[in-house]
Short mmCIF file of C-alpha atoms in Angstrom, two decimals:
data_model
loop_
_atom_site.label_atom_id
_atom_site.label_comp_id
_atom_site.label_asym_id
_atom_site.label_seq_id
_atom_site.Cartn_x
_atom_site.Cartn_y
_atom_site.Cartn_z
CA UNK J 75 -225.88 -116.70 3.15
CA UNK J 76 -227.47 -118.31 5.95
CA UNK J 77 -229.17 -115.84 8.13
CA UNK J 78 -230.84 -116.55 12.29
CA UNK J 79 -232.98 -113.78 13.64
CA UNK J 80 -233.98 -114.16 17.21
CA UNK J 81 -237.31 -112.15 19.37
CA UNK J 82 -237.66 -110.57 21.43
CA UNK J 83 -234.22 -109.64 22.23
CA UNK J 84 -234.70 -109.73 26.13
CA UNK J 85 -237.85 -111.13 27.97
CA UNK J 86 -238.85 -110.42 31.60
CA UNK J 87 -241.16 -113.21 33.49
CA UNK J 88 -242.81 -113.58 36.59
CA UNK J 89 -242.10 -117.47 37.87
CA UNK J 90 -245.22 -119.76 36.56
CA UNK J 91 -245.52 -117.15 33.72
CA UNK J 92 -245.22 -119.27 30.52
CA UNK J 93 -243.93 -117.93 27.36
CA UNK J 94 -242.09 -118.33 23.93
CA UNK J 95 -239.02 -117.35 22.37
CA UNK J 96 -238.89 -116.88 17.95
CA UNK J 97 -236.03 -118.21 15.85
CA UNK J 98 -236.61 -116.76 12.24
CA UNK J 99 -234.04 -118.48 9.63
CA UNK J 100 -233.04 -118.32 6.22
CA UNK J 101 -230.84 -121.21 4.88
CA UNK J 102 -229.56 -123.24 1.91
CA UNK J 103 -230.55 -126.54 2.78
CA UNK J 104 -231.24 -127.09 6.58
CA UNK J 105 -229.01 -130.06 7.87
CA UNK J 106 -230.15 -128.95 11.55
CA UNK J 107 -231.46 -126.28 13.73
CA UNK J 108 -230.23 -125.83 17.18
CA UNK J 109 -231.07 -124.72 21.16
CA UNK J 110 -228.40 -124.11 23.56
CA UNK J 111 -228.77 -122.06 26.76
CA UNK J 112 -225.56 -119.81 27.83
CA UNK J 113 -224.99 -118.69 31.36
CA UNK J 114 -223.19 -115.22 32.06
CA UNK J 115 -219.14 -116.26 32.09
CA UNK J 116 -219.74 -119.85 30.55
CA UNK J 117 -220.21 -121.21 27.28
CA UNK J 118 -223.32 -122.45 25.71
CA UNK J 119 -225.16 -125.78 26.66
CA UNK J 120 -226.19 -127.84 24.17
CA UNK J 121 -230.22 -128.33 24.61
CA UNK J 122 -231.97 -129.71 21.28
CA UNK J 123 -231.83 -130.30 17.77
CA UNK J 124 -234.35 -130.34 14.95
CA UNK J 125 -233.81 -131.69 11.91
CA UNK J 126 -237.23 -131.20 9.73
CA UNK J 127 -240.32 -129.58 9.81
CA UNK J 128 -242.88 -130.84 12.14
CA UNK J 129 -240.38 -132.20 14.82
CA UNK J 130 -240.26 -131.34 18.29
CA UNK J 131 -238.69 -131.81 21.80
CA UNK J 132 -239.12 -131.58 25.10
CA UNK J 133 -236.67 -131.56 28.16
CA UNK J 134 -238.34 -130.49 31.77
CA UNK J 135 -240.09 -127.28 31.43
CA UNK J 136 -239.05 -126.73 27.63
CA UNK J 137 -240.18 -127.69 24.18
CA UNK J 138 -238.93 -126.51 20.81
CA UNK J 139 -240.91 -127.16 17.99
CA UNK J 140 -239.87 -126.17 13.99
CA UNK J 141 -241.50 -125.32 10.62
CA UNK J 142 -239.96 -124.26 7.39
CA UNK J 143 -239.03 -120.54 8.25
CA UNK J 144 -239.14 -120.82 12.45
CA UNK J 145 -238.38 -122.21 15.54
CA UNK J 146 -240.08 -121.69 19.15
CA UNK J 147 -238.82 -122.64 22.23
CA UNK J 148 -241.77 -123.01 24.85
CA UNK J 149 -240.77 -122.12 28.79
CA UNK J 150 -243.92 -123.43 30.54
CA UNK J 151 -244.46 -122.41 33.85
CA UNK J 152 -240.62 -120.91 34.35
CA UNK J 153 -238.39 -121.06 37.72
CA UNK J 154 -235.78 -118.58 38.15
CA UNK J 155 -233.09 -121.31 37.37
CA UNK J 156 -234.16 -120.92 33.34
CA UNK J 157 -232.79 -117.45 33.76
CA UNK J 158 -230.21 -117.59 30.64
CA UNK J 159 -229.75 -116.62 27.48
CA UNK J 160 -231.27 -118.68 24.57
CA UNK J 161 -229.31 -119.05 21.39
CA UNK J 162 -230.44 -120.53 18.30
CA UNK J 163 -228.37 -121.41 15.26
CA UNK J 164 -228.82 -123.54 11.94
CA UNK J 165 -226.47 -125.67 10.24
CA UNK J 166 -226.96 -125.53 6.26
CA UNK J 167 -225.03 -126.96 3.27
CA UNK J 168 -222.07 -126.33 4.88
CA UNK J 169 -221.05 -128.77 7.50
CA UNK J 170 -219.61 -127.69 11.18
CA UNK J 171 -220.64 -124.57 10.32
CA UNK J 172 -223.64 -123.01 12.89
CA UNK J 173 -224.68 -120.07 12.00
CA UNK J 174 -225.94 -118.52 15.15
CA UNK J 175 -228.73 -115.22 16.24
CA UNK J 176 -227.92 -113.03 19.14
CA UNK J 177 -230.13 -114.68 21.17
CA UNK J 178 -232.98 -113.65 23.88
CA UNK J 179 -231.71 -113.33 27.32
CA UNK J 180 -234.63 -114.34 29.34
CA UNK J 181 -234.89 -113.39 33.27
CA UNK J 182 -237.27 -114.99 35.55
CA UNK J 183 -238.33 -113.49 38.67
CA UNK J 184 -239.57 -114.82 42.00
CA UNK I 66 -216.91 -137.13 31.32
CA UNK I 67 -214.81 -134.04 31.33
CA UNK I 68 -215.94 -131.52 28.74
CA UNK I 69 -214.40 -129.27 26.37
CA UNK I 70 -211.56 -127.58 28.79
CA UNK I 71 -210.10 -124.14 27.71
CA UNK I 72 -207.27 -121.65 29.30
CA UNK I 73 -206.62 -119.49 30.48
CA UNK I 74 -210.33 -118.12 31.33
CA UNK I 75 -209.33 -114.17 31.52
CA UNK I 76 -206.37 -112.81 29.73
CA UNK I 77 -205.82 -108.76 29.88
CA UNK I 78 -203.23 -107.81 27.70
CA UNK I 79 -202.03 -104.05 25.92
CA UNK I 80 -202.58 -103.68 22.53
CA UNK I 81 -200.14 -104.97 20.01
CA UNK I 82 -198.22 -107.76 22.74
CA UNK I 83 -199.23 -111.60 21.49
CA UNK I 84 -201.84 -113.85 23.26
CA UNK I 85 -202.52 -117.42 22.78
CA UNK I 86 -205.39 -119.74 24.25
CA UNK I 87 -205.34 -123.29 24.37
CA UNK I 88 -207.80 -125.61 24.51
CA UNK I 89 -208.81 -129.55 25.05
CA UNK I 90 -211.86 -131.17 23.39
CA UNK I 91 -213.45 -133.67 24.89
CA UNK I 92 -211.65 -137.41 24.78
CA UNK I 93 -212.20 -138.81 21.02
CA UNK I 94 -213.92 -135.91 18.84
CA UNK I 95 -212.23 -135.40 16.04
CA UNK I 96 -213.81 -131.88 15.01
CA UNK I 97 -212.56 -129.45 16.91
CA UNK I 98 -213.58 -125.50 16.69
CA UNK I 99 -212.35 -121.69 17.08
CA UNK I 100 -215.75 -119.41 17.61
CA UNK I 101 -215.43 -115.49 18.92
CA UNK I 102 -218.57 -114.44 20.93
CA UNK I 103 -218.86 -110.43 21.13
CA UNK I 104 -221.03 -109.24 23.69
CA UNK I 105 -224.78 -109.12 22.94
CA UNK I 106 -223.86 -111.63 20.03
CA UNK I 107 -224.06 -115.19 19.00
CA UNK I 108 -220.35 -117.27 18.47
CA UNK I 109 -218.87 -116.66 15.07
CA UNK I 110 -216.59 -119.28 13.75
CA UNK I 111 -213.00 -118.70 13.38
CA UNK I 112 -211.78 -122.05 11.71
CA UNK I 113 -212.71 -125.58 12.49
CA UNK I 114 -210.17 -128.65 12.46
CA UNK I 115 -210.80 -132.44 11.50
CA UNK I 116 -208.18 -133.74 13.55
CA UNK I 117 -205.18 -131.67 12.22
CA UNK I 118 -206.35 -130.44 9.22
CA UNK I 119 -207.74 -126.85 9.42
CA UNK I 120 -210.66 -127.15 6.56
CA UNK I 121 -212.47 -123.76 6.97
CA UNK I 122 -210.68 -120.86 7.80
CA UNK I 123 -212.55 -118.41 6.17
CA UNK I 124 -213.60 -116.27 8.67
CA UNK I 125 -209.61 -116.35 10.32
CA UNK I 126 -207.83 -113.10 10.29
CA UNK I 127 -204.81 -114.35 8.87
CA UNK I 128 -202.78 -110.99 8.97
CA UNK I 129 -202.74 -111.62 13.09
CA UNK I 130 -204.75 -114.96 13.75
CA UNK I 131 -202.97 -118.53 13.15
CA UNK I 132 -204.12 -121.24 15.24
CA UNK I 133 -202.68 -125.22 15.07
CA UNK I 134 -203.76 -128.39 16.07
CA UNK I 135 -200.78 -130.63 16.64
CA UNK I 136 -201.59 -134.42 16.46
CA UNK I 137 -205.19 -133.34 16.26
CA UNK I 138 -206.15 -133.53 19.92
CA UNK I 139 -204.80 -130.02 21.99
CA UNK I 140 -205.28 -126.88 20.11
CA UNK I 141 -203.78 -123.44 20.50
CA UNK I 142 -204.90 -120.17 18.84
CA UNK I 143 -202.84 -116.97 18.71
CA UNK I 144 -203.28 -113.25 18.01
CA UNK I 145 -200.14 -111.31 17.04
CA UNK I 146 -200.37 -108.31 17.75
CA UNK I 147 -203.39 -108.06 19.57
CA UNK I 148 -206.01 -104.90 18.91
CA UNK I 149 -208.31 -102.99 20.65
CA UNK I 150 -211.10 -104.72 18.83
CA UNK I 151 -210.42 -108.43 19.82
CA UNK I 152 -211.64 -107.81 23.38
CA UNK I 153 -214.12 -110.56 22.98
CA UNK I 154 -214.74 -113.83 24.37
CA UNK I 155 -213.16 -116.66 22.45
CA UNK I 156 -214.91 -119.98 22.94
CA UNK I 157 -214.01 -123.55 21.72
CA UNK I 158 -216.45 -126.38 20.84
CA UNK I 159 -215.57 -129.91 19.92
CA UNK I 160 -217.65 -132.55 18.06
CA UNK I 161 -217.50 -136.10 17.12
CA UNK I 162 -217.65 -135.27 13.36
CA UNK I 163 -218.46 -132.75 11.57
CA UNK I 164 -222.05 -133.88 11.58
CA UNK I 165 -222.49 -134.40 15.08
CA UNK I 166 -223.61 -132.07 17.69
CA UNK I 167 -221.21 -129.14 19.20
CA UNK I 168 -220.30 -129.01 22.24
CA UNK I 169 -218.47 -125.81 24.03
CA UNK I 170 -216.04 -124.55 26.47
CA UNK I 171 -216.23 -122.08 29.39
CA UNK I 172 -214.18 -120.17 26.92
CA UNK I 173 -211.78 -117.45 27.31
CA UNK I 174 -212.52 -113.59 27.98
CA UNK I 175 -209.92 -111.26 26.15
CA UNK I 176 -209.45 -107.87 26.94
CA UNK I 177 -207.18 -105.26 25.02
CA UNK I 178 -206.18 -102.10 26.81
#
């Protein structure tokens, strides 16, 4: 069964204070992996998605990068706007099917 | 171009009356989705269509949960009768294909009394 495990759960930054957010995954076959950001009361927002070790890609101030067991998701130098939560999910051998983590809510301060 | 559209956006409701959401993909994507979102949690998918052909509905409750796709554009998913534990948020996504990136909804929050 595919499995997502996201860290840290929640993450508190100071505006300018760069950081990164884990995406552990276990999964038969990885057809994809994927970012979307979700705003309290809305659904998520598609961001990126990786398709094999190695790749990565960029869009303003982030950057997600994946290997064979992980994603990151770089915020460099964060504005409160990236205040969000961050979900990550994998597609495997089955297709339509994401399976997704909980996600890290991430809150950027002034 | 107008995204995935959903309604209502709240629904409170007692436990054990009906409910229903509908929802709209976005123009020409033939995959459309069902996902419940608990708080805290990431979506979990309830059954995906390609156009009106329902071909995973594993994770559907069937005993209360049916949902339909009629000429595989609108869609429309029920819960009769409704339980305490479906206060959730239930979100739709549509896609080109199967293949092809999902894209979601505001989706709609649910609560049970």
């Amino acid at each position: 069964e595919d499995q997502v495990t996201q860290s840290p759960e929640a993450l508190r930054l100071q505006e300018g204070e760069s950081s990164s957010l884990n995406c552990s995954y276990t999964v038969s076959g990885l057809r994809g992996l994927f970012w979307y950001r979700q705003d309290p009361g809305k659904g998520p927002e598609f961001l990126f998605t990786l398709y094999s070790a190695g790749e990565e890609k960029e869009k303003e101030r982030l950057k997600a990068t994946l290997t064979k067991k992980e994603s990151f998701l770089h915020i460099t130098a964060p504005k409160p706007e990236d205040s969000a939560t961050y979900l990550c999910a994998v597609q495997g051998n089955s297709w339509g099917k994401l399976q997704f983590g909980a996600g890290t809510q991430v809150v950027v301060t002034p | 171009e107008a995204g995935v559209v959903q309604s209502p956006r709240y629904k409170i409701i007692e436990k054990k009356q009906p409910v229903a959401f509908w929802c709209n993909p976005i123009s020409g994507h033939n995959t459309l989705y069902w996902y419940l979102q608990n708080l805290g949690q990431g979506p979990e998918l309830l059954i995906r269509y390609e156009n009106e052909e329902a071909v995973d509905d594993s994770q559907l409750p069937k005993d209360r949960f049916s949902a339909e796709r009629l000429k595989g554009v609108d869609s429309t998913l029920k819960i009769q009768p409704a339980e305490l534990g479906d206060s959730a948020v239930y979100l739709c996504a549509s896609s080109l294909e199967a293949t092809d990136t999902q894209y979601f909804g505001p989706g709609t929050r649910l609560t049970v009394l």
